[in-house]
């Protein structure tokens, strides 16, 4: 189904554009992007996931073959390819993806010479912005020009944090970058929420990290924590979100619960 054939849940309400971001790799960023968007789709929220990471994990996680793509988000931001022509349907009804490939890695350098380079992504998605209830941007694990573009395009940030010893390492730098963008380029930018990932209820460390992050972020931290779950790890190799691959697994139930918290926040 073409994304224009489907109506939004609340057509009179502005869509939320949320950048999913953490400059540390391996924290469950793309996993959260894929599975949260799927859970929202199941809740009848029309959702777009923009893969803005050259690794393209959100693309392959939805079963899109990167080698077969004629165009991707790179073309949307640097070749002026119409953004609506980049949108792919997914196995999950109401969820759509704008894919990324390794070609996007060169965009950091190419964007340097572009006029108004920090606003390229924001301008690109403007024509489709209100066609969706939620737009998620899966950011690369860095604080370069691609991420700055995502911060300018977004209304708010969702920060996945892994339940590990150095959980908060680098988070202060991320928040500094957010404040810099807020002060100079995007005054409305805020933290939408923080989600703890890879939680192991058997370990004291996981519980201590959750307490530490809760103290740091207060009510910005979601009550739902995402557990370590083998089904979550397996799902991307099947090109499916966890809510379709293993519907009654702990991972699927956690992302469904998280999606309800997200919709309650706006």
CSV table of C-alpha atoms in Angstrom, one decimal:
chain,number,residue,atom,x,y,z
A,1,UNK,CA,0.0,0.0,0.0
A,2,UNK,CA,1.3,3.5,-0.9
A,3,UNK,CA,1.7,5.6,2.2
A,4,UNK,CA,-0.6,8.3,0.7
A,5,UNK,CA,-3.5,5.8,0.6
A,6,UNK,CA,-3.5,5.5,4.4
A,7,UNK,CA,-5.0,8.2,6.7
A,8,UNK,CA,-3.3,9.4,9.8
A,9,UNK,CA,-4.7,8.6,13.3
A,10,UNK,CA,-5.1,12.3,14.0
A,11,UNK,CA,-5.0,14.4,10.8
A,12,UNK,CA,-5.5,17.7,12.7
A,13,UNK,CA,-2.5,17.2,14.9
A,14,UNK,CA,1.1,18.0,14.0
A,15,UNK,CA,3.3,14.9,13.6
A,16,UNK,CA,6.1,14.4,16.1
A,17,UNK,CA,9.6,14.2,14.6
A,18,UNK,CA,11.9,12.3,17.0
A,19,UNK,CA,15.6,11.7,16.6
A,20,UNK,CA,16.8,8.4,18.1
A,21,UNK,CA,20.3,9.2,19.2
A,22,UNK,CA,23.3,8.1,21.2
A,23,UNK,CA,26.9,8.6,19.9
A,24,UNK,CA,27.9,5.3,21.5
A,25,UNK,CA,27.4,2.3,19.3
A,26,UNK,CA,25.8,-0.9,20.3
A,27,UNK,CA,23.2,0.6,22.7
A,28,UNK,CA,20.1,-0.6,20.9
A,29,UNK,CA,19.5,2.5,18.9
A,30,UNK,CA,18.5,0.9,15.6
A,31,UNK,CA,16.8,-1.9,17.5
A,32,UNK,CA,14.6,0.7,19.3
A,33,UNK,CA,14.0,2.5,16.0
A,34,UNK,CA,12.7,-0.6,14.3
A,35,UNK,CA,10.7,-2.1,17.1
A,36,UNK,CA,9.2,1.1,18.5
A,37,UNK,CA,8.0,2.1,15.1
A,38,UNK,CA,6.5,-1.3,14.6
A,39,UNK,CA,4.7,-1.2,17.9
A,40,UNK,CA,3.3,2.2,17.1
A,41,UNK,CA,2.2,0.9,13.7
A,42,UNK,CA,0.3,-1.9,15.4
A,43,UNK,CA,-1.3,0.8,17.6
A,44,UNK,CA,-2.7,2.3,14.4
A,45,UNK,CA,-0.2,5.2,14.4
A,46,UNK,CA,1.1,6.0,10.9
A,47,UNK,CA,4.9,6.0,11.4
A,48,UNK,CA,7.9,6.8,9.2
A,49,UNK,CA,11.4,5.6,10.1
A,50,UNK,CA,14.2,7.6,8.4
A,51,UNK,CA,17.4,5.6,8.4
A,52,UNK,CA,20.1,8.2,8.7
A,53,UNK,CA,22.9,5.9,9.6
A,54,UNK,CA,25.3,4.7,6.8
A,55,UNK,CA,25.3,1.3,8.4
A,56,UNK,CA,21.7,1.0,7.3
A,57,UNK,CA,20.6,-1.3,10.1
A,58,UNK,CA,17.1,0.1,10.2
A,59,UNK,CA,16.8,-0.6,6.5
A,60,UNK,CA,17.9,-4.2,6.6
A,61,UNK,CA,16.0,-4.7,9.9
A,62,UNK,CA,12.8,-4.2,7.9
A,63,UNK,CA,13.8,-6.6,5.2
A,64,UNK,CA,14.8,-4.0,2.6
A,65,UNK,CA,17.7,-5.2,0.4
A,66,UNK,CA,20.2,-2.4,0.3
A,67,UNK,CA,22.0,-3.7,-2.8
A,68,UNK,CA,18.8,-3.5,-4.8
A,69,UNK,CA,18.0,0.1,-3.9
A,70,UNK,CA,18.0,2.6,-6.7
A,71,UNK,CA,17.7,5.6,-4.4
A,72,UNK,CA,18.1,6.2,-0.7
A,73,UNK,CA,18.1,9.1,1.8
A,74,UNK,CA,21.5,10.2,0.4
A,75,UNK,CA,19.7,11.1,-2.8
A,76,UNK,CA,17.0,13.0,-0.9
A,77,UNK,CA,19.5,15.3,0.9
A,78,UNK,CA,22.2,15.7,-1.8
A,79,UNK,CA,20.6,15.0,-5.2
A,80,UNK,CA,17.2,16.6,-4.6
A,81,UNK,CA,15.4,13.4,-5.3
A,82,UNK,CA,11.7,14.0,-4.1
A,83,UNK,CA,11.4,12.6,-0.6
A,84,UNK,CA,8.1,10.8,-1.3
A,85,UNK,CA,9.8,8.7,-3.9
A,86,UNK,CA,12.2,7.3,-1.3
A,87,UNK,CA,9.5,5.9,1.0
A,88,UNK,CA,9.2,2.1,1.2
A,89,UNK,CA,6.4,0.1,2.7
A,90,UNK,CA,7.3,-2.6,5.3
A,91,UNK,CA,5.8,-5.9,6.5
A,92,UNK,CA,4.1,-3.9,9.3
A,93,UNK,CA,1.0,-2.0,8.2
A,94,UNK,CA,1.2,1.7,8.8
A,95,UNK,CA,5.0,1.7,9.1
A,96,UNK,CA,7.2,3.1,6.3
A,97,UNK,CA,11.0,3.4,5.8
A,98,UNK,CA,13.3,5.8,4.0
A,99,UNK,CA,16.4,3.6,3.6
A,100,UNK,CA,20.1,4.3,3.9
A,101,UNK,CA,23.1,2.6,2.4
A,102,UNK,CA,26.9,3.0,2.9
A,103,UNK,CA,26.7,5.8,0.3
A,104,UNK,CA,25.5,8.1,3.1
A,105,UNK,CA,28.9,7.9,4.7
A,106,UNK,CA,30.2,10.4,2.1
A,107,UNK,CA,27.5,12.9,2.9
A,108,UNK,CA,29.4,14.2,5.9
A,109,UNK,CA,32.1,15.6,3.6
A,110,UNK,CA,29.8,16.6,0.8
A,111,UNK,CA,27.4,18.5,3.1
A,112,UNK,CA,30.2,20.8,4.3
A,113,UNK,CA,30.1,22.7,1.0
A,114,UNK,CA,26.3,23.0,0.9
A,115,UNK,CA,24.5,26.2,1.7
A,116,UNK,CA,22.5,26.1,4.9
A,117,UNK,CA,24.0,22.7,5.4
A,118,UNK,CA,22.5,22.0,8.9
A,119,UNK,CA,19.0,22.4,7.5
A,120,UNK,CA,19.2,20.0,4.5
A,121,UNK,CA,17.3,17.1,6.1
A,122,UNK,CA,14.6,19.4,7.6
A,123,UNK,CA,13.9,21.0,4.3
A,124,UNK,CA,13.9,17.6,2.5
A,125,UNK,CA,11.2,16.1,4.8
A,126,UNK,CA,9.0,19.2,5.0
A,127,UNK,CA,6.7,18.1,2.1
A,128,UNK,CA,5.8,14.8,3.9
A,129,UNK,CA,6.1,15.9,7.5
A,130,UNK,CA,2.4,16.0,8.4
A,131,UNK,CA,1.5,12.8,6.5
A,132,UNK,CA,2.6,10.8,9.6
A,133,UNK,CA,1.8,10.6,13.3
A,134,UNK,CA,5.4,9.9,14.1
A,135,UNK,CA,8.6,10.3,12.2
A,136,UNK,CA,11.7,8.7,13.7
A,137,UNK,CA,15.2,9.5,12.6
A,138,UNK,CA,17.8,6.7,13.3
A,139,UNK,CA,21.0,8.7,13.8
A,140,UNK,CA,24.6,7.5,13.3
A,141,UNK,CA,26.7,6.8,16.4
A,142,UNK,CA,28.6,10.1,16.2
A,143,UNK,CA,28.0,13.8,16.6
A,144,UNK,CA,28.9,14.9,13.1
A,145,UNK,CA,27.0,16.8,10.4
A,146,UNK,CA,24.5,14.1,9.7
A,147,UNK,CA,23.5,14.0,13.4
A,148,UNK,CA,23.4,17.8,13.5
A,149,UNK,CA,20.9,17.7,10.6
A,150,UNK,CA,18.8,15.2,12.5
A,151,UNK,CA,18.8,17.5,15.6
A,152,UNK,CA,17.7,20.4,13.5
A,153,UNK,CA,15.0,18.4,11.8
A,154,UNK,CA,13.6,16.9,15.0
A,155,UNK,CA,11.3,18.2,17.6
A,156,UNK,CA,12.8,16.1,20.3
A,157,UNK,CA,15.3,13.3,21.1
A,158,UNK,CA,14.8,9.7,22.3
A,159,UNK,CA,18.0,8.4,23.9
A,160,UNK,CA,18.5,4.6,24.3
A,161,UNK,CA,21.0,3.8,27.1
A,162,UNK,CA,22.4,0.4,27.6
A,163,UNK,CA,22.4,-1.1,31.1
A,164,UNK,CA,26.2,-1.3,31.4
A,165,UNK,CA,28.9,0.1,33.7
A,166,UNK,CA,29.7,3.1,31.5
A,167,UNK,CA,26.1,3.9,30.7
A,168,UNK,CA,26.3,7.6,31.1
A,169,UNK,CA,29.7,8.0,29.5
A,170,UNK,CA,29.3,10.5,26.7
A,171,UNK,CA,25.7,11.4,27.5
A,172,UNK,CA,26.7,14.8,28.8
A,173,UNK,CA,28.5,15.5,25.5
A,174,UNK,CA,25.3,14.5,23.7
A,175,UNK,CA,23.3,16.9,25.8
A,176,UNK,CA,25.8,19.7,25.2
A,177,UNK,CA,25.4,19.1,21.5
A,178,UNK,CA,21.6,19.3,21.9
A,179,UNK,CA,21.9,22.6,23.8
A,180,UNK,CA,24.2,24.0,21.1
A,181,UNK,CA,21.7,23.1,18.4
A,182,UNK,CA,18.9,24.4,20.5
A,183,UNK,CA,20.5,27.8,21.1
A,184,UNK,CA,21.6,28.4,17.5
A,185,UNK,CA,19.5,26.3,15.1
A,186,UNK,CA,16.4,24.7,16.7
A,187,UNK,CA,15.0,26.5,19.8
A,188,UNK,CA,12.2,24.0,20.4
A,189,UNK,CA,14.5,20.9,20.7
A,190,UNK,CA,14.0,18.9,23.9
A,191,UNK,CA,14.6,15.4,25.3
A,192,UNK,CA,11.5,13.4,24.6
A,193,UNK,CA,12.6,10.4,26.7
A,194,UNK,CA,15.3,8.0,27.7
A,195,UNK,CA,14.9,4.3,27.4
A,196,UNK,CA,17.0,1.7,29.1
A,197,UNK,CA,18.0,-1.2,26.9
A,198,UNK,CA,19.6,-4.7,27.4
A,199,UNK,CA,18.3,-4.9,30.9
A,200,UNK,CA,19.2,-8.1,32.8
A,201,UNK,CA,17.0,-8.5,35.8
A,202,UNK,CA,19.4,-11.2,37.2
A,203,UNK,CA,22.3,-8.8,37.7
A,204,UNK,CA,22.7,-6.1,40.4
A,205,UNK,CA,24.6,-4.0,37.9
A,206,UNK,CA,21.6,-3.6,35.6
A,207,UNK,CA,19.4,-2.5,38.5
A,208,UNK,CA,22.1,0.0,39.7
A,209,UNK,CA,22.5,1.5,36.3
A,210,UNK,CA,18.7,2.0,36.0
A,211,UNK,CA,18.7,3.8,39.3
A,212,UNK,CA,21.7,6.0,38.3
A,213,UNK,CA,20.1,7.0,35.0
A,214,UNK,CA,16.8,7.6,36.7
A,215,UNK,CA,18.5,10.0,39.2
A,216,UNK,CA,20.2,11.8,36.3
A,217,UNK,CA,17.1,12.2,34.0
A,218,UNK,CA,14.2,12.0,36.4
A,219,UNK,CA,10.8,11.7,34.7
A,220,UNK,CA,12.4,11.9,31.3
A,221,UNK,CA,13.3,8.2,31.7
A,222,UNK,CA,10.6,5.8,30.5
A,223,UNK,CA,9.3,3.3,33.1
A,224,UNK,CA,9.5,0.6,30.5
A,225,UNK,CA,12.9,-1.1,30.3
A,226,UNK,CA,13.9,-3.2,27.3
A,227,UNK,CA,15.3,-6.6,28.4
A,228,UNK,CA,18.1,-8.7,27.0
A,229,UNK,CA,16.2,-11.1,24.8
A,230,UNK,CA,17.5,-13.5,22.2
A,231,UNK,CA,14.4,-13.0,20.1
A,232,UNK,CA,15.2,-9.3,19.8
A,233,UNK,CA,18.7,-10.2,18.5
A,234,UNK,CA,17.3,-12.7,16.0
A,235,UNK,CA,14.6,-10.6,14.5
A,236,UNK,CA,16.7,-8.4,12.2
A,237,UNK,CA,18.2,-11.4,10.4
A,238,UNK,CA,14.6,-12.3,9.4
A,239,UNK,CA,13.9,-8.7,8.2
A,240,UNK,CA,11.1,-8.4,10.8
A,241,UNK,CA,10.5,-6.3,13.9
A,242,UNK,CA,10.2,-8.2,17.1
A,243,UNK,CA,6.4,-7.6,17.3
A,244,UNK,CA,6.0,-9.7,14.1
A,245,UNK,CA,8.9,-12.2,14.6
A,246,UNK,CA,8.1,-13.2,18.2
A,247,UNK,CA,4.8,-11.5,19.2
A,248,UNK,CA,4.6,-12.9,22.7
A,249,UNK,CA,8.3,-12.7,23.6
A,250,UNK,CA,9.5,-10.5,26.4
A,251,UNK,CA,11.1,-8.2,23.9
A,252,UNK,CA,7.9,-7.7,21.9
A,253,UNK,CA,5.8,-7.1,25.0
A,254,UNK,CA,8.4,-4.5,26.2
A,255,UNK,CA,8.3,-2.5,23.0
A,256,UNK,CA,4.5,-2.6,22.9
A,257,UNK,CA,4.5,-1.2,26.5
A,258,UNK,CA,7.1,1.4,25.5
A,259,UNK,CA,4.9,2.5,22.6
A,260,UNK,CA,2.0,3.2,25.0
A,261,UNK,CA,4.2,5.4,27.1
A,262,UNK,CA,5.3,7.2,23.9
A,263,UNK,CA,1.8,7.9,22.8
A,264,UNK,CA,0.9,9.1,26.3
A,265,UNK,CA,3.7,11.7,26.1
A,266,UNK,CA,2.3,13.1,22.9
